[in-house]
Short mmCIF file of C-alpha atoms in Angstrom, two decimals:
data_model
loop_
_atom_site.label_atom_id
_atom_site.label_comp_id
_atom_site.label_asym_id
_atom_site.label_seq_id
_atom_site.Cartn_x
_atom_site.Cartn_y
_atom_site.Cartn_z
CA MET A 1256 0.00 0.00 0.00
CA LEU A 1257 2.67 2.52 0.99
CA GLU A 1258 4.75 1.87 -2.11
CA GLN A 1259 1.77 2.68 -4.31
CA MET A 1260 1.25 5.88 -2.33
CA GLY A 1261 4.92 6.72 -2.81
CA ILE A 1262 4.74 6.14 -6.55
CA ALA A 1263 1.62 8.33 -6.82
CA ALA A 1264 3.18 11.08 -4.70
CA LYS A 1265 6.41 11.14 -6.70
CA ALA A 1266 4.47 11.32 -9.99
CA ALA A 1267 2.30 14.12 -8.60
CA SER A 1268 5.35 16.08 -7.42
CA TYR A 1269 6.63 16.37 -10.99
CA LYS A 1270 3.35 18.00 -12.06
CA LEU A 1271 3.14 20.27 -9.02
CA ALA A 1272 6.66 21.58 -9.63
CA LEU A 1273 5.54 23.03 -12.97
CA LEU A 1274 2.52 24.96 -11.66
CA SER A 1275 2.45 28.74 -11.67
CA SER A 1276 1.65 30.67 -8.50
CA HIS A 1277 -1.78 31.49 -9.93
CA GLU A 1278 -2.55 27.81 -10.53
CA LYS A 1279 -1.46 26.85 -7.02
CA ASN A 1280 -3.51 29.62 -5.46
CA ARG A 1281 -6.56 28.51 -7.41
CA VAL A 1282 -6.28 25.06 -5.87
CA LEU A 1283 -5.81 26.49 -2.38
CA GLU A 1284 -8.85 28.76 -2.72
CA LYS A 1285 -10.99 25.81 -3.78
CA ILE A 1286 -9.71 23.74 -0.83
CA ALA A 1287 -10.61 26.55 1.59
CA ASP A 1288 -14.09 26.88 0.09
CA TYR A 1289 -14.70 23.12 0.21
CA LEU A 1290 -13.53 22.83 3.82
CA GLN A 1291 -16.38 25.14 4.80
CA ALA A 1292 -18.94 23.90 2.30
CA GLN A 1293 -18.40 20.29 3.39
CA SER A 1294 -17.76 21.01 7.05
CA GLU A 1295 -20.61 18.77 8.19
CA GLU A 1296 -18.79 15.60 7.06
CA ILE A 1297 -15.52 16.68 8.66
CA LEU A 1298 -17.13 17.67 11.96
CA LEU A 1299 -19.12 14.43 12.10
CA ALA A 1300 -15.91 12.43 11.65
CA ASN A 1301 -14.27 14.56 14.35
CA GLU A 1302 -17.13 13.84 16.77
CA GLN A 1303 -16.56 10.12 16.27
CA ASP A 1304 -12.82 10.52 16.88
CA LEU A 1305 -13.50 12.53 20.05
CA LEU A 1306 -15.97 9.95 21.36
CA GLU A 1307 -13.44 7.16 20.95
CA ALA A 1308 -10.63 9.32 22.39
CA ARG A 1309 -12.65 9.98 25.55
CA ARG A 1310 -13.38 6.27 25.92
CA ASN A 1311 -9.65 5.61 25.67
CA GLY A 1312 -8.86 8.15 28.40
CA LEU A 1313 -7.06 10.74 26.26
CA SER A 1314 -5.83 13.71 28.31
CA ASP A 1315 -7.62 17.06 28.27
CA ALA A 1316 -4.66 18.62 26.45
CA MET A 1317 -4.82 16.00 23.69
CA LEU A 1318 -8.61 16.28 23.46
CA ASP A 1319 -8.24 20.03 22.98
CA ARG A 1320 -5.76 19.44 20.16
CA LEU A 1321 -8.08 16.93 18.52
CA ALA A 1322 -11.33 18.89 18.78
CA LEU A 1323 -12.83 20.78 15.86
CA ASP A 1324 -15.89 23.02 15.79
CA PRO A 1325 -17.29 25.33 13.08
CA ALA A 1326 -15.21 28.26 14.34
CA ARG A 1327 -11.95 26.28 14.34
CA LEU A 1328 -12.69 24.83 10.92
CA LYS A 1329 -13.39 28.29 9.53
CA SER A 1330 -10.11 29.49 11.03
CA ILE A 1331 -8.30 26.59 9.34
CA ALA A 1332 -9.91 27.49 6.00
CA ASP A 1333 -8.94 31.14 6.49
CA ASP A 1334 -5.35 30.04 7.12
CA VAL A 1335 -5.40 28.35 3.71
CA ARG A 1336 -6.61 31.57 2.12
CA GLN A 1337 -3.82 33.41 3.90
CA VAL A 1338 -1.28 31.08 2.29
CA CYS A 1339 -2.60 32.27 -1.08
CA ASN A 1340 -1.48 35.79 -0.15
CA LEU A 1341 2.06 34.74 0.70
CA ALA A 1342 4.85 35.18 -1.81
CA ASP A 1343 5.65 31.98 -3.67
CA PRO A 1344 9.35 31.19 -3.11
CA VAL A 1345 9.58 28.68 -5.96
CA GLY A 1346 11.53 30.12 -8.87
CA GLN A 1347 13.16 32.87 -6.83
CA VAL A 1348 16.80 33.49 -7.71
CA ILE A 1349 18.77 33.49 -4.47
CA ASP A 1350 22.02 34.77 -5.91
CA GLY A 1351 24.36 34.40 -8.87
CA GLY A 1352 26.49 36.26 -11.36
CA LEU A 1353 28.87 36.07 -14.31
CA LEU A 1354 31.98 33.97 -13.74
CA ASP A 1355 35.42 34.60 -15.26
CA SER A 1356 34.87 31.55 -17.46
CA GLY A 1357 31.97 33.29 -19.16
CA LEU A 1358 29.41 31.03 -17.48
CA ARG A 1359 26.46 32.85 -15.93
CA ILE A 1360 25.45 31.02 -12.76
CA GLU A 1361 22.42 31.34 -10.48
CA ARG A 1362 20.89 29.58 -7.51
CA ARG A 1363 17.14 29.11 -7.89
CA ARG A 1364 14.56 27.87 -5.34
CA VAL A 1365 12.80 24.64 -6.29
CA PRO A 1366 10.40 22.28 -4.46
CA LEU A 1367 11.83 19.51 -2.30
CA GLY A 1368 9.61 16.92 -4.02
CA VAL A 1369 7.67 14.69 -1.62
CA ILE A 1370 7.28 15.53 2.07
CA GLY A 1371 6.33 12.94 4.68
CA VAL A 1372 4.73 14.16 7.92
CA ILE A 1373 3.99 12.03 10.99
CA TYR A 1374 1.88 13.74 13.65
CA GLU A 1375 -0.53 13.09 16.47
CA ALA A 1376 -4.01 14.32 17.42
CA ARG A 1377 -4.01 17.64 15.58
CA PRO A 1378 -6.35 17.73 12.57
CA ASN A 1379 -5.37 21.32 11.73
CA VAL A 1380 -1.91 19.99 10.84
CA THR A 1381 -3.47 18.05 7.98
CA VAL A 1382 -4.63 21.24 6.29
CA ASP A 1383 -1.69 23.42 7.32
CA VAL A 1384 0.85 20.99 5.91
CA ALA A 1385 -1.13 20.25 2.75
CA SER A 1386 -1.57 23.94 1.94
CA LEU A 1387 2.09 24.81 2.50
CA CYS A 1388 3.25 21.83 0.47
CA LEU A 1389 0.93 22.65 -2.43
CA LYS A 1390 2.00 26.31 -2.38
CA THR A 1391 5.62 25.21 -2.75
CA GLY A 1392 4.92 22.56 -5.38
CA ASN A 1393 5.50 19.57 -3.10
CA ALA A 1394 3.44 16.41 -2.80
CA VAL A 1395 2.80 15.15 0.74
CA ILE A 1396 2.09 11.86 2.50
CA LEU A 1397 0.45 12.36 5.89
CA ARG A 1398 0.35 9.93 8.77
CA GLY A 1399 -1.78 11.31 11.59
CA GLY A 1400 -2.32 9.68 14.96
CA LYS A 1401 -4.80 6.88 15.46
CA GLU A 1402 -6.91 9.29 17.54
CA THR A 1403 -7.73 11.43 14.51
CA TRP A 1404 -7.81 9.05 11.56
CA ARG A 1405 -11.49 9.65 10.73
CA THR A 1406 -11.07 13.43 10.79
CA ASN A 1407 -7.95 13.21 8.64
CA ALA A 1408 -9.60 10.89 6.13
CA ALA A 1409 -12.60 13.20 5.74
CA THR A 1410 -10.36 16.25 5.40
CA VAL A 1411 -8.04 14.68 2.82
CA LYS A 1412 -11.07 13.52 0.82
CA VAL A 1413 -12.17 17.16 0.52
CA ILE A 1414 -8.65 18.26 -0.45
CA GLN A 1415 -8.36 15.54 -3.10
CA GLN A 1416 -11.72 16.54 -4.56
CA ALA A 1417 -10.45 20.11 -4.96
CA LEU A 1418 -7.22 18.86 -6.55
CA GLN A 1419 -9.01 16.73 -9.10
CA GLU A 1420 -11.45 19.47 -10.03
CA CYS A 1421 -8.40 21.63 -10.80
CA GLY A 1422 -6.97 18.92 -13.04
CA LEU A 1423 -4.33 17.73 -10.57
CA PRO A 1424 -3.72 14.18 -9.30
CA ALA A 1425 -5.20 13.14 -5.95
CA GLY A 1426 -1.78 11.67 -5.17
CA ALA A 1427 -0.52 15.18 -4.43
CA VAL A 1428 -2.03 14.91 -0.93
CA GLN A 1429 -2.46 11.48 0.62
CA ALA A 1430 -3.09 10.20 4.14
CA ILE A 1431 -2.27 6.84 5.69
CA GLU A 1432 -5.57 5.99 7.34
CA SER A 1433 -4.62 2.72 8.99
CA PRO A 1434 -3.60 3.08 12.66
CA ASP A 1435 -1.17 0.16 12.30
CA ARG A 1436 2.13 1.41 13.82
CA ALA A 1437 4.10 -0.97 11.59
CA LEU A 1438 3.28 1.38 8.72
CA VAL A 1439 5.27 4.12 10.45
CA ASN A 1440 8.39 1.95 10.40
CA GLU A 1441 7.76 1.19 6.74
CA MET A 1442 7.29 4.88 5.97
CA LEU A 1443 10.64 5.71 7.60
CA ARG A 1444 12.38 3.67 4.89
CA MET A 1445 10.64 5.14 1.85
CA ASP A 1446 13.68 7.17 0.79
CA LYS A 1447 13.03 6.12 -2.81
CA TYR A 1448 9.92 8.31 -2.78
CA ILE A 1449 10.00 10.70 0.21
CA ASP A 1450 12.58 13.51 0.16
CA MET A 1451 12.12 14.89 3.68
CA LEU A 1452 10.40 13.58 6.80
CA ILE A 1453 8.89 15.78 9.53
CA PRO A 1454 7.73 14.15 12.79
CA ARG A 1455 5.37 16.22 14.93
CA GLY A 1456 4.81 14.47 18.21
CA GLY A 1457 6.41 13.41 21.45
CA ALA A 1458 10.02 12.61 22.27
CA GLY A 1459 9.48 8.92 21.53
CA LEU A 1460 8.40 9.60 17.95
CA HIS A 1461 11.35 11.92 17.36
CA LYS A 1462 13.78 9.37 18.73
CA LEU A 1463 12.28 6.64 16.54
CA CYS A 1464 12.59 8.80 13.42
CA ARG A 1465 16.16 9.88 14.14
CA GLU A 1466 17.28 6.30 14.75
CA GLN A 1467 15.29 4.39 12.12
CA SER A 1468 14.70 6.74 9.19
CA THR A 1469 16.64 6.44 5.95
CA ILE A 1470 15.09 9.79 4.94
CA PRO A 1471 16.48 13.18 6.08
CA VAL A 1472 14.49 14.14 9.21
CA ILE A 1473 13.55 17.58 10.52
CA THR A 1474 12.89 17.26 14.26
CA GLY A 1475 11.15 19.74 16.50
CA GLY A 1476 7.92 20.59 18.22
CA ILE A 1477 8.98 19.40 21.67
CA GLY A 1478 8.95 22.51 23.80
CA VAL A 1479 10.44 22.50 27.27
CA CYS A 1480 10.30 26.30 27.25
CA HIS A 1481 11.69 28.58 29.96
CA ILE A 1482 11.15 32.10 31.21
CA PHE A 1483 13.86 33.70 33.36
CA VAL A 1484 12.68 36.50 35.66
CA ASP A 1485 15.70 38.74 36.23
CA ASP A 1486 16.08 40.76 39.43
CA SER A 1487 15.43 43.96 37.47
CA ALA A 1488 12.08 42.75 36.10
CA GLU A 1489 8.90 44.65 36.94
CA ILE A 1490 6.52 42.30 38.71
CA ALA A 1491 3.16 43.25 37.14
CA PRO A 1492 4.29 43.11 33.48
CA ALA A 1493 6.25 39.93 34.19
CA LEU A 1494 3.18 38.19 35.65
CA ASN A 1495 1.11 39.24 32.65
CA ILE A 1496 3.63 37.63 30.28
CA ILE A 1497 3.86 34.45 32.36
CA VAL A 1498 0.07 34.10 32.48
CA ASN A 1499 -0.07 34.38 28.69
CA ALA A 1500 2.80 31.95 28.17
CA LYS A 1501 1.32 29.34 30.51
CA THR A 1502 -2.46 29.62 30.25
CA GLN A 1503 -3.47 30.98 26.84
CA ARG A 1504 -3.32 27.46 25.38
CA PRO A 1505 -1.36 25.16 27.67
CA GLY A 1506 -1.40 22.17 25.32
CA THR A 1507 0.94 23.76 22.78
CA CYS A 1508 4.68 23.29 22.32
CA ASN A 1509 5.47 27.00 22.84
CA THR A 1510 3.89 27.09 26.31
CA VAL A 1511 6.27 27.89 29.17
CA GLU A 1512 7.00 24.86 31.36
CA THR A 1513 9.70 26.14 33.73
CA LEU A 1514 9.97 29.52 35.43
CA LEU A 1515 13.45 30.51 36.64
CA VAL A 1516 13.40 33.31 39.23
CA HIS A 1517 16.42 35.37 40.28
CA GLN A 1518 17.02 34.99 44.02
CA GLY A 1519 17.19 38.77 44.36
CA ILE A 1520 13.52 39.18 43.39
CA ALA A 1521 12.10 35.86 44.62
CA GLY A 1522 10.90 37.15 48.00
CA ALA A 1523 8.66 39.77 46.40
CA PHE A 1524 7.83 37.96 43.19
CA LEU A 1525 6.81 34.45 44.28
CA PRO A 1526 3.92 35.47 46.59
CA ALA A 1527 2.51 37.56 43.75
CA LEU A 1528 3.01 34.63 41.38
CA SER A 1529 1.13 32.32 43.75
CA LYS A 1530 -1.87 34.63 43.87
CA THR A 1531 -1.94 35.05 40.08
CA MET A 1532 -1.55 31.33 39.34
CA ALA A 1533 -4.21 30.39 41.93
CA GLU A 1534 -6.70 32.59 40.09
CA ARG A 1535 -6.04 30.61 36.92
CA GLY A 1536 -5.89 27.12 38.38
CA VAL A 1537 -2.18 26.56 37.77
CA THR A 1538 -0.35 24.04 39.98
CA LEU A 1539 3.22 25.02 40.85
CA HIS A 1540 6.04 22.47 41.12
CA ALA A 1541 8.74 24.17 43.16
CA ASP A 1542 12.33 23.49 44.13
CA ALA A 1543 13.21 23.55 47.84
CA GLN A 1544 13.96 27.28 47.98
CA ALA A 1545 10.89 28.31 46.04
CA PHE A 1546 8.66 25.90 47.97
CA LYS A 1547 9.38 27.76 51.23
CA LEU A 1548 8.16 31.01 49.68
CA LEU A 1549 5.13 29.44 47.99
CA GLN A 1550 3.81 26.96 50.55
CA ASN A 1551 1.66 29.52 52.38
CA GLY A 1552 0.29 31.08 49.19
CA PRO A 1553 -3.09 30.40 47.63
CA ALA A 1554 -1.78 28.43 44.62
CA LYS A 1555 -1.48 24.68 44.84
CA VAL A 1556 2.22 23.83 45.22
CA GLU A 1557 4.17 20.61 45.47
CA PRO A 1558 7.88 19.71 45.39
CA VAL A 1559 9.29 19.46 41.90
CA LYS A 1560 10.68 16.14 40.68
CA GLU A 1561 13.97 16.34 38.82
CA ALA A 1562 12.50 14.53 35.79
CA GLN A 1563 9.83 17.25 35.45
CA TYR A 1564 12.49 19.71 34.29
CA ASP A 1565 12.92 17.60 31.14
CA ASP A 1566 9.27 17.02 30.19
CA GLU A 1567 6.40 18.99 28.73
CA PHE A 1568 3.40 19.29 31.06
CA LEU A 1569 1.10 20.52 28.28
CA SER A 1570 -1.30 21.39 31.10
CA LEU A 1571 -1.87 23.98 33.82
CA ASP A 1572 1.31 23.00 35.65
CA LEU A 1573 4.47 25.08 36.00
CA ASN A 1574 7.91 24.35 37.40
CA VAL A 1575 9.37 27.13 39.58
CA LYS A 1576 13.06 27.27 40.45
CA ILE A 1577 15.12 29.97 42.15
CA VAL A 1578 18.48 30.65 40.47
CA SER A 1579 21.44 32.67 41.65
CA GLY A 1580 21.56 34.80 38.53
CA LEU A 1581 21.86 34.87 34.75
CA ASP A 1582 24.69 32.32 34.58
CA ASP A 1583 22.66 29.85 36.65
CA ALA A 1584 19.58 30.40 34.48
CA ILE A 1585 21.49 29.89 31.23
CA SER A 1586 23.11 26.75 32.64
CA HIS A 1587 19.70 25.30 33.56
CA ILE A 1588 18.28 26.04 30.10
CA ARG A 1589 21.29 24.43 28.41
CA GLN A 1590 20.87 21.30 30.54
CA HIS A 1591 17.08 20.90 30.37
CA GLY A 1592 15.86 22.91 27.37
CA THR A 1593 14.90 21.56 23.97
CA GLN A 1594 16.13 24.57 21.96
CA HIS A 1595 12.55 25.60 21.22
CA SER A 1596 11.59 28.93 22.86
CA ASP A 1597 13.08 30.68 25.89
CA ALA A 1598 12.58 34.18 27.28
CA ILE A 1599 14.13 36.68 29.70
CA LEU A 1600 12.11 39.30 31.57
CA THR A 1601 14.47 42.11 32.46
CA ARG A 1602 15.09 45.84 32.44
CA THR A 1603 18.86 45.38 32.15
CA LEU A 1604 20.07 45.69 28.55
CA SER A 1605 23.36 43.88 29.15
CA ASN A 1606 21.52 40.87 30.62
CA ALA A 1607 19.06 40.85 27.73
CA ASN A 1608 21.93 40.85 25.23
CA ARG A 1609 23.77 38.09 27.06
CA PHE A 1610 20.63 35.93 27.19
CA VAL A 1611 20.00 36.40 23.46
CA ASN A 1612 23.61 35.58 22.58
CA GLU A 1613 24.13 32.65 24.95
CA VAL A 1614 20.80 30.77 24.87
CA ASP A 1615 21.00 28.53 21.80
CA SER A 1616 17.30 28.10 21.05
CA SER A 1617 15.41 28.46 17.78
CA ALA A 1618 13.47 31.43 19.25
CA VAL A 1619 14.70 33.69 22.07
CA TYR A 1620 12.58 36.50 23.53
CA VAL A 1621 13.20 39.60 25.60
CA ASN A 1622 10.18 40.78 27.63
CA ALA A 1623 7.73 38.77 25.52
CA SER A 1624 5.74 35.55 25.75
CA THR A 1625 7.07 32.29 24.32
CA ARG A 1626 3.63 31.80 22.73
CA PHE A 1627 4.78 33.87 19.74
CA THR A 1628 6.76 30.96 18.26
CA ASP A 1629 4.30 30.24 15.51
CA GLY A 1630 4.35 30.58 11.74
CA GLY A 1631 1.31 32.85 11.68
CA GLN A 1632 2.66 35.10 14.44
CA PHE A 1633 6.01 35.36 12.63
CA GLY A 1634 4.31 36.42 9.40
CA LEU A 1635 5.10 33.12 7.66
CA GLY A 1636 1.49 31.98 7.32
CA ALA A 1637 0.63 28.46 8.45
CA GLU A 1638 3.64 26.42 9.57
CA VAL A 1639 4.54 22.86 8.77
CA ALA A 1640 6.46 22.45 12.05
CA VAL A 1641 8.76 24.20 14.51
CA SER A 1642 12.28 22.92 13.94
CA THR A 1643 14.61 22.80 16.92
CA GLN A 1644 17.58 21.58 14.93
CA LYS A 1645 19.92 23.60 12.73
CA LEU A 1646 19.84 21.96 9.29
CA HIS A 1647 18.25 22.92 7.00
CA ALA A 1648 15.51 24.88 8.78
CA ARG A 1649 15.10 26.32 12.27
CA GLY A 1650 12.13 27.68 14.20
CA PRO A 1651 8.69 27.94 12.57
CA MET A 1652 8.95 26.35 9.14
CA GLY A 1653 7.10 28.34 6.50
CA LEU A 1654 7.26 28.22 2.72
CA GLU A 1655 11.00 28.71 2.21
CA ALA A 1656 11.74 25.77 4.53
CA LEU A 1657 9.88 23.50 2.08
CA THR A 1658 12.18 24.41 -0.80
CA THR A 1659 15.71 23.57 -1.76
CA TYR A 1660 17.68 25.05 -4.63
CA LYS A 1661 19.43 24.05 -7.81
CA TRP A 1662 22.42 25.63 -9.49
CA ILE A 1663 21.77 26.69 -13.08
CA GLY A 1664 24.55 27.62 -15.49
CA TYR A 1665 23.97 29.53 -18.74
CA GLY A 1666 26.72 29.37 -21.30
CA ASP A 1667 27.44 30.47 -24.84
CA ASP A 1668 29.01 27.24 -26.10
CA THR A 1669 31.16 27.54 -22.99
CA ILE A 1670 33.74 24.88 -22.06
CA ARG A 1671 36.02 24.54 -19.06
CA ALA A 1672 39.61 25.54 -19.69
#
């Protein structure tokens, strides 16, 4: 089954690579329209997935990721329309010039070919990835989690209908509907057909892909994100940022998981933090020093376990640790961070500059929420993933991250001397 999907995807990629921006936008507009016009089928499939997920005891965070409603589906369709408005990178000349040999050389952006994406209970990823891949002339094979297979199947059916009505092969966007995990292992070895693989899921999935894939892998999306509260920070604005970073949507990878507090401000800051977090139902997991300052506050607090510094809560839980200063904070982030998103709250320019220069994450913030690490927020449109590695893309992956380039040489009967 997968080999036939690979053959179809590779054949479709050759056709997609030749499309003009206008032709690609026409397809995307039709997909957006169909997502809304046929929303009833998609939402019905999603209700069935949610019912089964609840029976299987899926966490609240995962249920939130899985759930669709008319408003979310409209937002997803609007994201597709937004991709139409983005500049098409395919065909752009990156650089070049005339060489001494007389050969005129240029580097031009081209599609990668076929993208494989493995992800969990997030049906919006199906549309986000498909729209970005189509905009950049790439075919895509999607393997969503077993929790969302009905939603994905219904969504891809709508996308394929739009493709075919625009004269394009349905193989341009395909989904593996079977929940059989053996198919994941088979997919990891489809280097004959898939040019790049993007896993979007937990640490186990990323480890599996790095160790077993014969396809180049872009890893990311695991966000053990930190905020360091410097001793020069102003308490009220700092609390506002922390509330946003923790509670706006706690099930996302750019949510803060560990709060590092300078010992010089801890005595004044932590009681205020307790009051603010209690109002929002956040449980604090504190180190020994912080626990002493938090135990009489209104927020629920318990001793932190060392392993919790290395994991995503994806819930209304927050680690709190007192550090001796900037060096201590940076050391903790280097040891426990995932190079996703980290922030400093400070009024000291030199500390802000040091944090930016010394924290090696894909997104680093000064006096801002980590929740901004998102393709839409960065002006990239929908994102295919957030890469925490360094080759070939980093941070939110928009259109350019789904292209490569080729060298083109123009001669006048030119030969090498």
